[in-house]
Amino acid sequence: MDTSSVTSSPNAAYLRDLMAKKDKIEGDIKTWYEVLESQGNIGTHQPLVDREGFPRNDVDVVQVRKARHEISCLQNDHKALMKDIEAGLYQLHASRMVDASTSDTHMDTTPSPVAPALNAQSASPFAAINLISASSPAADSGLKHGDAIIEFGSVTHSNFTSLNAIAEVVQHSRGRPIRVVVLRDDNEFVLSLTPREWEGRGLLGCNLVPM
């Protein structure tokens, strides 16, 4: 994906375009993972040869290899795009802070954690944190008890069906950061959560409940 067109002061329309590209990539990744699931849920690392070194006859080896290649390429594109989005949000917010500081009005210029939601439907919370374990990946990311989840990787209010969707994102993102957007005290915060093994149970160290 060519992301060289990032401008020095991206506006909301440009960010909406980046978000649309992000949604498209995440949808494509999900589609290719479904291909792997259709092949006995083979995943991205299981061997494609049997114990004798011959190609496995219980899966479509060519299709699996193609799906794995596409997932790898798309994940690289997604990682680069997320950097552009986060940089754009920061720059947009910084420019608004400058505008506010030079205004002659006496409006409250306390900065918001992130730019306003770009899509009202996707910005609706769909789950909440009701438990955070100390020293866990969730705690290290900045998540707090009571946070309402607006975005968890590719999962938003518009496509959330159950907590299994979040579990799938976690399993597919071991050791890789997940973009998490939460609503806290009427402010939106963008966090980076990396699922990993730790001293406690699971890969996150938190408990979520649907809203």
CSV table of C-alpha atoms in Angstrom, one decimal:
chain,number,residue,atom,x,y,z
A,1,MET,CA,0.0,0.0,0.0
A,2,ASP,CA,1.4,3.4,-1.0
A,3,THR,CA,1.0,5.8,2.0
A,4,SER,CA,3.5,8.4,0.8
A,5,SER,CA,0.7,10.8,0.2
A,6,VAL,CA,0.5,11.8,3.9
A,7,THR,CA,0.4,15.5,4.3
A,8,SER,CA,2.0,17.5,7.0
A,9,SER,CA,-1.4,18.6,8.4
A,10,PRO,CA,-4.0,16.0,7.6
A,11,ASN,CA,-7.6,17.0,7.9
A,12,ALA,CA,-10.6,15.1,9.0
A,13,ALA,CA,-11.5,14.1,5.4
A,14,TYR,CA,-8.1,12.7,4.9
A,15,LEU,CA,-8.3,10.8,8.1
A,16,ARG,CA,-11.7,9.4,7.1
A,17,ASP,CA,-10.1,8.1,3.9
A,18,LEU,CA,-7.3,6.4,5.9
A,19,MET,CA,-9.9,4.9,8.2
A,20,ALA,CA,-11.9,3.5,5.2
A,21,LYS,CA,-8.6,2.0,3.9
A,22,LYS,CA,-8.0,0.5,7.4
A,23,ASP,CA,-11.5,-1.1,7.4
A,24,LYS,CA,-11.0,-2.5,3.9
A,25,ILE,CA,-7.6,-4.1,4.9
A,26,GLU,CA,-9.1,-5.6,8.1
A,27,GLY,CA,-12.0,-7.0,6.1
A,28,ASP,CA,-9.6,-8.6,3.6
A,29,ILE,CA,-7.5,-10.1,6.5
A,30,LYS,CA,-10.7,-11.5,8.0
A,31,THR,CA,-11.6,-13.1,4.7
A,32,TRP,CA,-8.2,-14.7,4.3
A,33,TYR,CA,-8.3,-16.0,7.8
A,34,GLU,CA,-11.7,-17.6,7.0
A,35,VAL,CA,-9.9,-19.4,4.1
A,36,LEU,CA,-7.5,-20.9,6.7
A,37,GLU,CA,-10.4,-21.8,8.9
A,38,SER,CA,-12.1,-23.6,6.1
A,39,GLN,CA,-8.9,-25.7,5.8
A,40,GLY,CA,-9.3,-27.3,9.2
A,41,ASN,CA,-8.4,-24.1,11.0
A,42,ILE,CA,-4.8,-24.7,10.0
A,43,GLY,CA,-3.6,-21.2,11.0
A,44,THR,CA,-0.5,-19.4,9.8
A,45,HIS,CA,2.2,-21.6,11.2
A,46,GLN,CA,1.2,-25.2,11.1
A,47,PRO,CA,3.3,-27.3,8.8
A,48,LEU,CA,2.0,-28.2,5.3
A,49,VAL,CA,3.9,-31.5,5.1
A,50,ASP,CA,3.3,-34.7,6.9
A,51,ARG,CA,5.8,-36.6,9.0
A,52,GLU,CA,7.3,-38.2,6.0
A,53,GLY,CA,7.9,-34.8,4.4
A,54,PHE,CA,5.2,-35.1,1.7
A,55,PRO,CA,2.5,-32.4,1.1
A,56,ARG,CA,-0.5,-32.9,3.4
A,57,ASN,CA,-3.5,-34.4,1.6
A,58,ASP,CA,-6.1,-33.0,4.1
A,59,VAL,CA,-5.7,-29.4,3.1
A,60,ASP,CA,-5.4,-27.4,-0.2
A,61,VAL,CA,-1.7,-26.6,0.2
A,62,VAL,CA,-1.7,-24.0,-2.7
A,63,GLN,CA,-4.7,-22.2,-1.2
A,64,VAL,CA,-3.3,-22.2,2.3
A,65,ARG,CA,0.0,-20.8,1.0
A,66,LYS,CA,-1.7,-18.0,-0.9
A,67,ALA,CA,-3.9,-17.1,2.2
A,68,ARG,CA,-0.8,-17.0,4.4
A,69,HIS,CA,1.0,-14.8,1.9
A,70,GLU,CA,-1.9,-12.4,1.6
A,71,ILE,CA,-2.4,-12.2,5.3
A,72,SER,CA,1.3,-11.4,5.8
A,73,CYS,CA,1.2,-8.6,3.2
A,74,LEU,CA,-2.0,-7.1,4.5
A,75,GLN,CA,-0.8,-7.1,8.1
A,76,ASN,CA,2.3,-5.2,6.9
A,77,ASP,CA,0.1,-2.7,5.1
A,78,HIS,CA,-2.2,-2.4,8.2
A,79,LYS,CA,0.8,-1.7,10.5
A,80,ALA,CA,2.0,1.1,8.2
A,81,LEU,CA,-1.4,2.5,7.8
A,82,MET,CA,-2.0,2.6,11.6
A,83,LYS,CA,1.1,4.6,12.0
A,84,ASP,CA,-0.2,7.2,9.5
A,85,ILE,CA,-3.6,7.3,11.2
A,86,GLU,CA,-2.1,7.8,14.7
A,87,ALA,CA,0.3,10.5,13.3
A,88,GLY,CA,-2.6,12.2,11.5
A,89,LEU,CA,-4.8,12.2,14.7
A,90,TYR,CA,-1.9,13.7,16.7
A,91,GLN,CA,-1.3,16.4,14.1
A,92,LEU,CA,-5.0,17.2,13.7
A,93,HIS,CA,-5.4,17.5,17.4
A,94,ALA,CA,-2.2,19.6,17.7
A,95,SER,CA,-3.4,22.0,15.1
A,96,ARG,CA,-6.7,22.4,16.9
A,97,MET,CA,-4.9,23.1,20.2
A,98,VAL,CA,-2.9,25.9,18.4
A,99,ASP,CA,-6.1,27.4,17.0
A,100,ALA,CA,-7.7,27.3,20.4
A,101,SER,CA,-4.7,28.9,22.1
A,102,THR,CA,-4.7,31.8,19.6
A,103,SER,CA,-8.4,32.5,19.9
A,104,ASP,CA,-9.7,35.6,21.6
A,105,THR,CA,-12.5,33.7,23.2
A,106,HIS,CA,-12.4,32.3,26.7
A,107,MET,CA,-13.5,28.8,25.8
A,108,ASP,CA,-12.1,25.9,27.7
A,109,THR,CA,-9.0,24.7,25.7
A,110,THR,CA,-8.3,21.5,27.7
A,111,PRO,CA,-7.1,19.1,25.0
A,112,SER,CA,-9.2,16.0,24.2
A,113,PRO,CA,-7.2,12.8,24.2
A,114,VAL,CA,-8.0,12.1,20.5
A,115,ALA,CA,-9.7,13.8,17.6
A,116,PRO,CA,-13.5,13.6,17.6
A,117,ALA,CA,-15.1,10.4,16.3
A,118,LEU,CA,-15.0,10.2,12.5
A,119,ASN,CA,-18.0,7.8,12.4
A,120,ALA,CA,-20.8,8.1,14.9
A,121,GLN,CA,-21.9,4.4,14.5
A,122,SER,CA,-18.4,2.9,14.8
A,123,ALA,CA,-17.7,5.2,17.8
A,124,SER,CA,-20.5,3.6,19.9
A,125,PRO,CA,-19.2,1.4,22.7
A,126,PHE,CA,-20.0,-2.3,22.5
A,127,ALA,CA,-18.2,-3.7,25.5
A,128,ALA,CA,-16.8,-2.6,28.9
A,129,ILE,CA,-13.8,-3.5,31.1
A,130,ASN,CA,-15.0,-4.8,34.5
A,131,LEU,CA,-11.7,-6.2,35.8
A,132,ILE,CA,-8.1,-5.3,35.3
A,133,SER,CA,-5.3,-7.4,36.8
A,134,ALA,CA,-2.2,-5.6,38.1
A,135,SER,CA,1.0,-6.0,36.0
A,136,SER,CA,-1.0,-7.5,33.1
A,137,PRO,CA,-0.7,-6.6,29.4
A,138,ALA,CA,-4.1,-4.7,29.8
A,139,ALA,CA,-2.8,-2.7,32.8
A,140,ASP,CA,0.5,-1.9,31.0
A,141,SER,CA,-1.5,-0.6,28.0
A,142,GLY,CA,-3.3,2.0,30.1
A,143,LEU,CA,-6.7,0.3,30.1
A,144,LYS,CA,-8.7,1.0,33.3
A,145,HIS,CA,-11.7,-0.5,35.0
A,146,GLY,CA,-14.9,1.0,33.6
A,147,ASP,CA,-13.4,1.8,30.2
A,148,ALA,CA,-16.0,1.4,27.4
A,149,ILE,CA,-14.6,-0.2,24.3
A,150,ILE,CA,-15.2,1.6,21.0
A,151,GLU,CA,-12.7,-0.2,18.8
A,152,PHE,CA,-10.7,-3.3,19.4
A,153,GLY,CA,-8.5,-4.0,16.4
A,154,SER,CA,-10.9,-4.7,13.6
A,155,VAL,CA,-13.9,-5.0,15.9
A,156,THR,CA,-16.3,-2.1,16.2
A,157,HIS,CA,-19.9,-1.6,17.2
A,158,SER,CA,-21.0,-2.1,13.6
A,159,ASN,CA,-19.6,-5.6,13.3
A,160,PHE,CA,-19.5,-6.8,17.0
A,161,THR,CA,-21.6,-10.0,17.5
A,162,SER,CA,-20.1,-11.5,20.6
A,163,LEU,CA,-16.9,-11.5,22.7
A,164,ASN,CA,-15.7,-14.3,20.5
A,165,ALA,CA,-14.8,-11.7,17.9
A,166,ILE,CA,-12.4,-10.0,20.4
A,167,ALA,CA,-11.0,-13.4,21.3
A,168,GLU,CA,-10.2,-14.1,17.7
A,169,VAL,CA,-8.4,-10.7,17.3
A,170,VAL,CA,-6.4,-11.5,20.4
A,171,GLN,CA,-5.4,-15.0,19.2
A,172,HIS,CA,-4.3,-13.6,15.8
A,173,SER,CA,-2.3,-10.8,17.4
A,174,ARG,CA,0.0,-12.6,19.9
A,175,GLY,CA,3.0,-10.4,20.4
A,176,ARG,CA,1.7,-7.7,18.1
A,177,PRO,CA,0.0,-4.4,19.2
A,178,ILE,CA,-3.7,-4.0,18.8
A,179,ARG,CA,-5.2,-0.5,18.4
A,180,VAL,CA,-7.8,-0.1,21.2
A,181,VAL,CA,-10.1,3.0,21.4
A,182,VAL,CA,-11.9,3.5,24.7
A,183,LEU,CA,-14.4,6.0,26.1
A,184,ARG,CA,-13.5,7.2,29.5
A,185,ASP,CA,-15.1,10.2,31.3
A,186,ASP,CA,-16.7,11.3,28.0
A,187,ASN,CA,-13.2,11.4,26.3
A,188,GLU,CA,-11.8,9.0,23.7
A,189,PHE,CA,-8.4,7.4,24.3
A,190,VAL,CA,-6.3,5.5,21.7
A,191,LEU,CA,-4.3,2.8,23.4
A,192,SER,CA,-1.9,0.1,22.1
A,193,LEU,CA,-2.5,-3.4,23.7
A,194,THR,CA,-0.1,-6.3,23.0
A,195,PRO,CA,-1.5,-9.8,23.9
A,196,ARG,CA,1.3,-11.8,25.5
A,197,GLU,CA,2.0,-14.5,28.1
A,198,TRP,CA,2.3,-13.1,31.6
A,199,GLU,CA,2.2,-14.4,35.2
A,200,GLY,CA,-1.6,-14.5,35.2
A,201,ARG,CA,-4.3,-16.2,33.1
A,202,GLY,CA,-4.9,-15.5,29.4
A,203,LEU,CA,-3.1,-13.0,27.2
A,204,LEU,CA,-4.6,-9.8,28.4
A,205,GLY,CA,-5.3,-9.8,32.1
A,206,CYS,CA,-8.7,-8.2,31.9
A,207,ASN,CA,-12.3,-9.1,31.7
A,208,LEU,CA,-14.8,-7.6,29.2
A,209,VAL,CA,-18.6,-7.7,29.2
A,210,PRO,CA,-20.9,-6.8,26.3
A,211,MET,CA,-22.9,-3.6,26.6
